[in-house]
mmCIF file of C-alpha atoms and ligand atoms in Angstrom:
data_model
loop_
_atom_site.group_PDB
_atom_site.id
_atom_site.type_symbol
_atom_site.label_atom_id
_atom_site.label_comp_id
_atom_site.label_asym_id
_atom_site.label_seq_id
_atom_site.Cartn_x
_atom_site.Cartn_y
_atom_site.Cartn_z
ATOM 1 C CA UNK A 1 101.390 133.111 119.642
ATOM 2 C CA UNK A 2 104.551 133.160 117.973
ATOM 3 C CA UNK A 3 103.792 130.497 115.343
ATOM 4 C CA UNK A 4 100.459 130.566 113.313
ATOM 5 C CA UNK A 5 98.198 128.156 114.805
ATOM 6 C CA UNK A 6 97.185 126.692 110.968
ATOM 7 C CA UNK A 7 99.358 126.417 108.205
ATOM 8 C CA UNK A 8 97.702 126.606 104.892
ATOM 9 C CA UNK A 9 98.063 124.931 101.463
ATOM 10 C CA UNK A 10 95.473 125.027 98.561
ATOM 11 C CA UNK A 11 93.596 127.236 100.673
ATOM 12 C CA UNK A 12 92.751 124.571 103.810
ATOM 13 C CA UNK A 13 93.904 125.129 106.710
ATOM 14 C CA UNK A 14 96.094 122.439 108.522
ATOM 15 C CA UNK A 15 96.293 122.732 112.482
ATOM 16 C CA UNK A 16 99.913 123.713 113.212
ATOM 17 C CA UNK A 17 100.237 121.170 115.920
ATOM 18 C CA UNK A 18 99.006 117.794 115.891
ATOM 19 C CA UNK A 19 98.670 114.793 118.781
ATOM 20 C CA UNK A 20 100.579 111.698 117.258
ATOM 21 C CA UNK A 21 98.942 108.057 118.579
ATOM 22 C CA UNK A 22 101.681 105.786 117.344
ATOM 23 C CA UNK A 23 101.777 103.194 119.862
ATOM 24 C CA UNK A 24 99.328 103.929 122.043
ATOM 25 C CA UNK A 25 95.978 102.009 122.605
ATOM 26 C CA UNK A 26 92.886 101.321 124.462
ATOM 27 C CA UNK A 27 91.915 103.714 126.876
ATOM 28 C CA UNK A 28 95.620 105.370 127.123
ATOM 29 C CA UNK A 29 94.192 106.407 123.641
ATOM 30 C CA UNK A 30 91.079 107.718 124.226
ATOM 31 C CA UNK A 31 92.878 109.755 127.573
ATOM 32 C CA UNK A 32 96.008 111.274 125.517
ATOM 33 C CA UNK A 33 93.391 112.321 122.631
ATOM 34 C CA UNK A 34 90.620 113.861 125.079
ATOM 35 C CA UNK A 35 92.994 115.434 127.637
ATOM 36 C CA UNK A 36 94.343 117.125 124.172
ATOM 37 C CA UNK A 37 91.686 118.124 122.689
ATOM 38 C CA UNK A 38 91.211 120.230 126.266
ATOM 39 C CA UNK A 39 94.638 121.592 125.890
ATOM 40 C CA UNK A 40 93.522 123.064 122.200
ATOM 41 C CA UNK A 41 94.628 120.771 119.907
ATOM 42 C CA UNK A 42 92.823 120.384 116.818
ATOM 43 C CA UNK A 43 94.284 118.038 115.074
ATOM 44 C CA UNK A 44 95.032 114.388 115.536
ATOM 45 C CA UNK A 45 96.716 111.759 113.538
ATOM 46 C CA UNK A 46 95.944 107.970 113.464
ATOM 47 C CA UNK A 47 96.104 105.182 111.207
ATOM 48 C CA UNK A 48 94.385 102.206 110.485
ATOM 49 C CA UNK A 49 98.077 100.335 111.841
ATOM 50 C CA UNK A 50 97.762 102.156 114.781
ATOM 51 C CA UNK A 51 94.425 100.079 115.583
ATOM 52 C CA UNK A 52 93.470 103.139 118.016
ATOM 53 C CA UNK A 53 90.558 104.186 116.028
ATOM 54 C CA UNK A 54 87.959 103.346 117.453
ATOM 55 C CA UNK A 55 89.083 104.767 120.830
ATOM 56 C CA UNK A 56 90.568 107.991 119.318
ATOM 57 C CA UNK A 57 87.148 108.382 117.602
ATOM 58 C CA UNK A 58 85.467 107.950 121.082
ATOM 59 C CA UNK A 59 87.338 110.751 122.192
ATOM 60 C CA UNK A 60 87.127 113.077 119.303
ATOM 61 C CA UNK A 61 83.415 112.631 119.674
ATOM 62 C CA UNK A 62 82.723 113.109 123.391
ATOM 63 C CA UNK A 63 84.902 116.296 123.041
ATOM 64 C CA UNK A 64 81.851 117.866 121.839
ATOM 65 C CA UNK A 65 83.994 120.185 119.562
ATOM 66 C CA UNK A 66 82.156 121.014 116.833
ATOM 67 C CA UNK A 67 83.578 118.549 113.825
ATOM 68 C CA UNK A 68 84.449 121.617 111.313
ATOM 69 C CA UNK A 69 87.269 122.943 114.259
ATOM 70 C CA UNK A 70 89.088 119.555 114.060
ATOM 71 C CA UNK A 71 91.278 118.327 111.416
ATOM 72 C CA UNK A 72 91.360 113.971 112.012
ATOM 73 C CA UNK A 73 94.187 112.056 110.001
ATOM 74 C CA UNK A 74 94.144 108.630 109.028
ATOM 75 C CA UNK A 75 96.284 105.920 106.924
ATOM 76 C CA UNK A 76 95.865 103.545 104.405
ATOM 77 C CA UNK A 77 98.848 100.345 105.439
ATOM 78 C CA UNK A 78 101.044 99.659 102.257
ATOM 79 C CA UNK A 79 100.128 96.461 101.627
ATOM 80 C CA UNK A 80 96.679 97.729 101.012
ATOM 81 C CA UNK A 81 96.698 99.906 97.982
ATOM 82 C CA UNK A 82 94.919 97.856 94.991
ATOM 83 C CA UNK A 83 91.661 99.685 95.148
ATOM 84 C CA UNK A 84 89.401 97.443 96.358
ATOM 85 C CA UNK A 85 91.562 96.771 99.471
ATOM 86 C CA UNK A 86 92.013 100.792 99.974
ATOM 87 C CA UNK A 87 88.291 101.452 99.958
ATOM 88 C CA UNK A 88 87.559 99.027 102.472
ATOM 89 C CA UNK A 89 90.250 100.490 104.615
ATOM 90 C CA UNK A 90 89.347 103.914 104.403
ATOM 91 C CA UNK A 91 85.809 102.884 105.244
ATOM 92 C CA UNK A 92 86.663 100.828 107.893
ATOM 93 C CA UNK A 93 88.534 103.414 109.394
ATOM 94 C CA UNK A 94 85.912 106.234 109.224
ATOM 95 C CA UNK A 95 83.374 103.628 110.701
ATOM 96 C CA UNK A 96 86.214 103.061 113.652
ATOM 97 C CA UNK A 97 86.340 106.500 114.286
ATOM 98 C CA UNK A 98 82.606 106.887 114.064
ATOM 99 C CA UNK A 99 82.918 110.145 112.188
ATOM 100 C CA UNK A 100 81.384 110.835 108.746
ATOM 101 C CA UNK A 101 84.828 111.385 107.002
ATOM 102 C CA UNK A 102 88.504 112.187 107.959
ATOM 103 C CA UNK A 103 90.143 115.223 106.955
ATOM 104 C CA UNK A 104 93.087 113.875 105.494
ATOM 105 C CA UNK A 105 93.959 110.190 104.349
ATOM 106 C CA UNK A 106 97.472 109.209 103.579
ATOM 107 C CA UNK A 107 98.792 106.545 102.283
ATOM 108 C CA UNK A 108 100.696 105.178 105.033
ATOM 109 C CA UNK A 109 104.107 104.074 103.209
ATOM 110 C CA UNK A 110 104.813 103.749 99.277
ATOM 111 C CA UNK A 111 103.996 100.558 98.367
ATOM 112 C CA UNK A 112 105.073 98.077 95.337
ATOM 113 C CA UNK A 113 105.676 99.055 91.731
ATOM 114 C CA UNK A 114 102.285 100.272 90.032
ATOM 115 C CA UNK A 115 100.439 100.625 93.068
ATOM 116 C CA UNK A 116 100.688 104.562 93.760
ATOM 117 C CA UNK A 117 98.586 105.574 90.639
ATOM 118 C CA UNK A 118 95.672 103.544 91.065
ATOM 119 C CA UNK A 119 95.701 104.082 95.099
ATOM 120 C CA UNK A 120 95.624 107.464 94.236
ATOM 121 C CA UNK A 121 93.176 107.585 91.488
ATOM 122 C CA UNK A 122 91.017 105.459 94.236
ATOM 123 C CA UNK A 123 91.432 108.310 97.073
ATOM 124 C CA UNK A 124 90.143 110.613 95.172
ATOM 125 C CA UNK A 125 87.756 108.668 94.593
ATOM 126 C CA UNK A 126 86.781 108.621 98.260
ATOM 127 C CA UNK A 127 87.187 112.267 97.944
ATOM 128 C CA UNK A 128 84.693 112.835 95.860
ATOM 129 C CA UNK A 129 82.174 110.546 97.801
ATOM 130 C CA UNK A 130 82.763 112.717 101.254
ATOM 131 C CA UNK A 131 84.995 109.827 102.770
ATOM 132 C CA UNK A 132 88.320 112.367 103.249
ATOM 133 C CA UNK A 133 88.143 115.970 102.667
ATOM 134 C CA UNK A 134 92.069 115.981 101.743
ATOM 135 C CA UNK A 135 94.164 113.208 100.393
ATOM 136 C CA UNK A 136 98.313 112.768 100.820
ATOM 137 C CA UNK A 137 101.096 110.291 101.290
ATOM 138 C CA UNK A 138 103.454 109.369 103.882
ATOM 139 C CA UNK A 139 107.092 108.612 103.379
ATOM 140 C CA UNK A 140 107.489 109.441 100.395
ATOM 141 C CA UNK A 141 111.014 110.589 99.256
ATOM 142 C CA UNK A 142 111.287 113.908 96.780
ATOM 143 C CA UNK A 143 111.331 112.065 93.464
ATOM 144 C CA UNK A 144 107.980 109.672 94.690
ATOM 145 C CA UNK A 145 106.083 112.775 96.359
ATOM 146 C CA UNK A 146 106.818 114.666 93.066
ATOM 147 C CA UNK A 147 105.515 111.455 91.002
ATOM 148 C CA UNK A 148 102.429 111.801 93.219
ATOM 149 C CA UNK A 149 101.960 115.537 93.041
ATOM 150 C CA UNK A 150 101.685 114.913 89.385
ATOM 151 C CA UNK A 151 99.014 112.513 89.813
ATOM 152 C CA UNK A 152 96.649 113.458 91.951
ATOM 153 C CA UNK A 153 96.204 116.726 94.184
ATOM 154 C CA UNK A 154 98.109 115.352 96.941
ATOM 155 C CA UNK A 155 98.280 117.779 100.213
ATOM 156 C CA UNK A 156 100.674 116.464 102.308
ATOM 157 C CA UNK A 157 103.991 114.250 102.516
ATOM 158 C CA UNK A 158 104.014 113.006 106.337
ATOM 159 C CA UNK A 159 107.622 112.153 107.231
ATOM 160 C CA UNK A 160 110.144 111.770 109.655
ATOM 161 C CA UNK A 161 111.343 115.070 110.423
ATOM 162 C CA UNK A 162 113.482 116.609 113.504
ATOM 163 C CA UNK A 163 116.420 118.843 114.754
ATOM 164 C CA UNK A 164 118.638 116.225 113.920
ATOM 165 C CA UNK A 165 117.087 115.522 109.968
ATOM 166 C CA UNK A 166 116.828 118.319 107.668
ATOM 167 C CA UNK A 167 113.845 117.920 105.079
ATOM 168 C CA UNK A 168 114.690 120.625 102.951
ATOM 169 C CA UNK A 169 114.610 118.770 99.765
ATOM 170 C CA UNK A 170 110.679 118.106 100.635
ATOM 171 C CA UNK A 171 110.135 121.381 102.023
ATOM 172 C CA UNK A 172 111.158 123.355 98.441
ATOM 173 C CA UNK A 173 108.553 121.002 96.731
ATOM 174 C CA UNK A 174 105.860 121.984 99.475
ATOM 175 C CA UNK A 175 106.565 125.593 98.340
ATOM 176 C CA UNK A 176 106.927 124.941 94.896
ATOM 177 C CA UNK A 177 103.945 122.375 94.533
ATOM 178 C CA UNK A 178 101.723 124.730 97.421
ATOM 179 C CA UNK A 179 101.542 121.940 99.715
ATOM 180 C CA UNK A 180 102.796 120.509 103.147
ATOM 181 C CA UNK A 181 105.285 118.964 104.858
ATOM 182 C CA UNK A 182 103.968 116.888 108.468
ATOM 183 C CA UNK A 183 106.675 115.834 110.935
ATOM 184 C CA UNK A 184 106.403 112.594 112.621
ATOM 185 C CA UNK A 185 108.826 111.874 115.550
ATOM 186 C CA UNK A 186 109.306 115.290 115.663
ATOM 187 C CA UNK A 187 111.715 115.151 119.164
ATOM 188 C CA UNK A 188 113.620 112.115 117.499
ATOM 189 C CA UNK A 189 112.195 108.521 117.353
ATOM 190 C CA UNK A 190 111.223 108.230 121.358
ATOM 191 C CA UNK A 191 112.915 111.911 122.049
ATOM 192 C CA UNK A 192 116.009 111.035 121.202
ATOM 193 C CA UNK A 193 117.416 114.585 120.623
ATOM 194 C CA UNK A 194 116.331 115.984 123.258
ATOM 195 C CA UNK A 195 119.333 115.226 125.127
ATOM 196 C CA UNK A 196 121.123 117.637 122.325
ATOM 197 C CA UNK A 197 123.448 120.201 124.028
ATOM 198 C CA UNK A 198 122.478 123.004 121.713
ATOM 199 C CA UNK A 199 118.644 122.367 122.154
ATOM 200 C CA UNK A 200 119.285 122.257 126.041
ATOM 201 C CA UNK A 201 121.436 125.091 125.398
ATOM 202 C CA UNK A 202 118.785 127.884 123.980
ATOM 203 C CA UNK A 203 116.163 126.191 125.892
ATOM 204 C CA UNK A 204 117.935 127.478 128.949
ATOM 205 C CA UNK A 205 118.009 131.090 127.330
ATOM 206 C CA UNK A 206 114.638 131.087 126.809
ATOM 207 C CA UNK A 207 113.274 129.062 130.013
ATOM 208 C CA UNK A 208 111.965 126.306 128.042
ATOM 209 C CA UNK A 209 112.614 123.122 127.619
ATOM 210 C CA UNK A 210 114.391 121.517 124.812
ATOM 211 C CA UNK A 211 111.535 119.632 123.232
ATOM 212 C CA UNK A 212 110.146 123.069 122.935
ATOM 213 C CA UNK A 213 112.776 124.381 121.212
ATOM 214 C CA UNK A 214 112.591 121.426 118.584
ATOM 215 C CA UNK A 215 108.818 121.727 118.231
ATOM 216 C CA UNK A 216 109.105 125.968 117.996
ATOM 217 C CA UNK A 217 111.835 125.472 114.880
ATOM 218 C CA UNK A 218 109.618 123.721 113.396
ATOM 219 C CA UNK A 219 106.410 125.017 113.376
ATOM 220 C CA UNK A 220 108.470 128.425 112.555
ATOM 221 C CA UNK A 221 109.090 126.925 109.298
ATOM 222 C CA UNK A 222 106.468 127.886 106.622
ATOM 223 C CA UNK A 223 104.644 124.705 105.284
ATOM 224 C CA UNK A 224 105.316 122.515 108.128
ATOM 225 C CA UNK A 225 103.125 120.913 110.705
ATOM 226 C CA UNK A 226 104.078 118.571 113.805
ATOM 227 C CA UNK A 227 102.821 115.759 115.426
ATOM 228 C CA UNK A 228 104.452 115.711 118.702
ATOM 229 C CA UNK A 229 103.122 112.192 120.579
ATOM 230 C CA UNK A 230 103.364 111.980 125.032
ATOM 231 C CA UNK A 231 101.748 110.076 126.919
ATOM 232 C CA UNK A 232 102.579 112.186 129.327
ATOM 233 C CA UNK A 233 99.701 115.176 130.228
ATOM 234 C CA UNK A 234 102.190 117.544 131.519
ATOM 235 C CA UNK A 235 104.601 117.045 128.405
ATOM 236 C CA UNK A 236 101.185 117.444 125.901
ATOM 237 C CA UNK A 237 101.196 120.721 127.666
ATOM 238 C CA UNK A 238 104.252 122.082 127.125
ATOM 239 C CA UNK A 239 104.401 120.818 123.947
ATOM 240 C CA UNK A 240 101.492 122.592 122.879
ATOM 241 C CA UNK A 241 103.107 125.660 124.473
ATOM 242 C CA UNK A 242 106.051 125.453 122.125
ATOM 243 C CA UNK A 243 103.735 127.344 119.576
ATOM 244 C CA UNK A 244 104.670 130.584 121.727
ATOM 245 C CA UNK A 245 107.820 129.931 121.700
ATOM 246 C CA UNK A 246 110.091 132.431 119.269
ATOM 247 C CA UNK A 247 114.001 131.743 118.355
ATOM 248 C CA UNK A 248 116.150 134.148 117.674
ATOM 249 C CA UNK A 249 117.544 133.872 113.905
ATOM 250 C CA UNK A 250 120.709 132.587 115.306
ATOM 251 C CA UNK A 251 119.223 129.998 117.306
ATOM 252 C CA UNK A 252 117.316 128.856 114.163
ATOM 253 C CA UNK A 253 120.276 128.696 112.357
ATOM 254 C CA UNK A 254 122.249 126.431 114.808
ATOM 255 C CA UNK A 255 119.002 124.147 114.592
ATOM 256 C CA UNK A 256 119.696 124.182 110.892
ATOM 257 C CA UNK A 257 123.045 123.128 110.891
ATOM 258 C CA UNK A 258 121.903 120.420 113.799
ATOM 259 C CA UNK A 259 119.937 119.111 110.831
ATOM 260 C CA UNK A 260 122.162 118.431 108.427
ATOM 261 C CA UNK A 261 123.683 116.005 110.421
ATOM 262 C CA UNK A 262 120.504 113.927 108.904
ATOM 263 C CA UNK A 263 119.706 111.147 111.169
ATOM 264 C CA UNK A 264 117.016 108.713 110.630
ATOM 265 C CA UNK A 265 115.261 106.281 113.367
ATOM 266 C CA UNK A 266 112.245 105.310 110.515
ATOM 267 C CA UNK A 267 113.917 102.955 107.926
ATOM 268 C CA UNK A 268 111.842 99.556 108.177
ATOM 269 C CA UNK A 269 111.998 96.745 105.702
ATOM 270 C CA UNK A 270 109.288 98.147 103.671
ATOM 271 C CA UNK A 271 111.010 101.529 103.577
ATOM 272 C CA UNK A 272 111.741 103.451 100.049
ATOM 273 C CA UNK A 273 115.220 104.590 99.173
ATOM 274 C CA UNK A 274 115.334 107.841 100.969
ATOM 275 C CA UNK A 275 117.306 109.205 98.244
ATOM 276 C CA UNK A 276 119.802 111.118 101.278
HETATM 277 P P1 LIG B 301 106.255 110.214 126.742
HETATM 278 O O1 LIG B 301 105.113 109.594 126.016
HETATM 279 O O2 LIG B 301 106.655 109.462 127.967
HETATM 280 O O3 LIG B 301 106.061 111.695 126.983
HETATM 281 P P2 LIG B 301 107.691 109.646 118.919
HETATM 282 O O4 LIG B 301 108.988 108.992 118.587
HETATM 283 O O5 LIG B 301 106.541 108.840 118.542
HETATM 284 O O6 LIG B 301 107.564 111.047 118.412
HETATM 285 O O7 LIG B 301 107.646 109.705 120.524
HETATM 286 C C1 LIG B 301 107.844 110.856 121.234
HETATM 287 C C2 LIG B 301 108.685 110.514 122.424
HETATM 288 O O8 LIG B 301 109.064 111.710 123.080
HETATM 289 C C3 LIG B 301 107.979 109.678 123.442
HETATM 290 O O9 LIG B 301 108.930 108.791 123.979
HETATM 291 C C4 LIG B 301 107.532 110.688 124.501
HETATM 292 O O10 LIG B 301 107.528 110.076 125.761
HETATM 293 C C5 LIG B 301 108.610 111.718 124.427
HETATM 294 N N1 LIG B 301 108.140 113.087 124.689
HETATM 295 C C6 LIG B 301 107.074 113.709 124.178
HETATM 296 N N2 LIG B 301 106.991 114.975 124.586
HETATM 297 C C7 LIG B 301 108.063 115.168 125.396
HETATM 298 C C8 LIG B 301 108.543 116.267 126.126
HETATM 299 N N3 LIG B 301 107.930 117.439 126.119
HETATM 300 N N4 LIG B 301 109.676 116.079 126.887
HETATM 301 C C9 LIG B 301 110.328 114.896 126.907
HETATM 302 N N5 LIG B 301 109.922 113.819 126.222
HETATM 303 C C10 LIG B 301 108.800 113.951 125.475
#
């Protein structure tokens, strides 16, 4: 494999590749999560928005892969951070799952003024009961991931993050701070990029496909992790394939420039300034 299969930070190990379940429920759930935990992924990310849990849990646990090999995400929704409100969330998610903790919990987006200390103080709270081994945030511009870094021992920002939007502010504080970076949509909000004449371009040169050229310049990038969603079985495959997928310098550096362009599908009413 061209790409390292975990990507570490504070000395735990993060699954390079993850299996997104935004918008997907019931038993199209519990199918997309099993059949990918067969392909060898490790990792999968919910949230308590999703309201998958309980079927992603299901699956997780009739994989019969031994708990320790998996690394299970979940999310606290904004409008849930006073403390009492975030404990009962991040309980009610673990007893969705049916697991005895998660391995991360993020908080899902920032939420109002004076809410991120005392969330924060709270997850590590759960922390230190055995709720979540790891704690983080989720779309969090620099200055608010920086503000959180200094609070608590935050290992992750989860964000929108693609060929066609450049994170490198985030990614310099990953390195700096020894943390991550997770990329949600990371083929554009439902693919969109994959259309992209320069991804179909050095997909051809490599007999790939262009979603695995987005999902290889990623995951080539030190501190970042992806969470490529399909519902598709044949598209969870070659996405997972992407990991042995290597670009030549140049290639990367197209991709780079590709980014810059910086465009953003994520930016709901609840969204932070993005500070782009
Ligand atoms: P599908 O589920 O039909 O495969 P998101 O914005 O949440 O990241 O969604 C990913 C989108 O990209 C979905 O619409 C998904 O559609 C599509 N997709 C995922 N993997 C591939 C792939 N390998 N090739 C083409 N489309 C893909």
């Amino acid at each position: 494999m061209s790409a390292p299969t975990a990507k570490r930070a504070r000395g735990i190990d993060v699954p390079t590749l993850g299996i997104g379940t935004w918008q997907v429920s019931g038993e199209d759930a519990y199918e997309e999560v099993a059949d990918a935990l067969d392909i060898g992924y490790r990792h999968v990310d919910t949230a308590a928005a999703y309201n998958n849990e309980e079927e992603v849990g299901r699956a997780v646990r009739d994989s019969g892969i031994q708990r320790d090999r998996l690394w299970i995400t979940s999310k606290v929704w904004h409008t849930q951070l006073a403390p009492d409100l975030l404990r009962r969330s991040a309980e009610t998610s673990v007893r969705r799952l049916g697991l005895d903790y998660v391995d991360l919990l993020l908080i899902h987006w920032p939420g109002e003024d004076g809410t991120l200390e005392p969330a924060l103080d709270e997850m590590v709270s759960l922390r230190g009961r055995g709720l979540t081994r790891e704690i983080g945030v989720a779309n969090f511009p620099p200055s608010l991931f920086d503000r959180a870094l200094e609070h608590a021992p935050v290992l992750v920002d989860q964000v929108e993050y693609h060929a066609h939007l450049s994170q490198e502010t985030l990614r310099a504080i990953a390195e700096r701070e020894d943390t991550l970076i997770e990329a949600y949509a990371p083929l554009g909000s439902g693919g969109s990029l994959l259309g992209d004449p320069v991804l179909e371009e050095i997909a051809e040169a490599h007999e790939a496909t262009p979603a695995q050229v987005a999902l290889a310049w990623l995951v080539a990038q030190d501190r970042v992790v992806a969470l490529p969603r399909s519902t598709n079985p044949d598209r969870r495959r070659e996405n997972f394939a992407a990991l042995e997928l290597e670009l030549a310098p140049e290639e990367t550096a197209r991709i780079d420039m590709l980014a810059a362009q910086r465009r953003r599908s994520f930016d709901p009413p609840w969204a932070p300034e993005w500070e782009d």
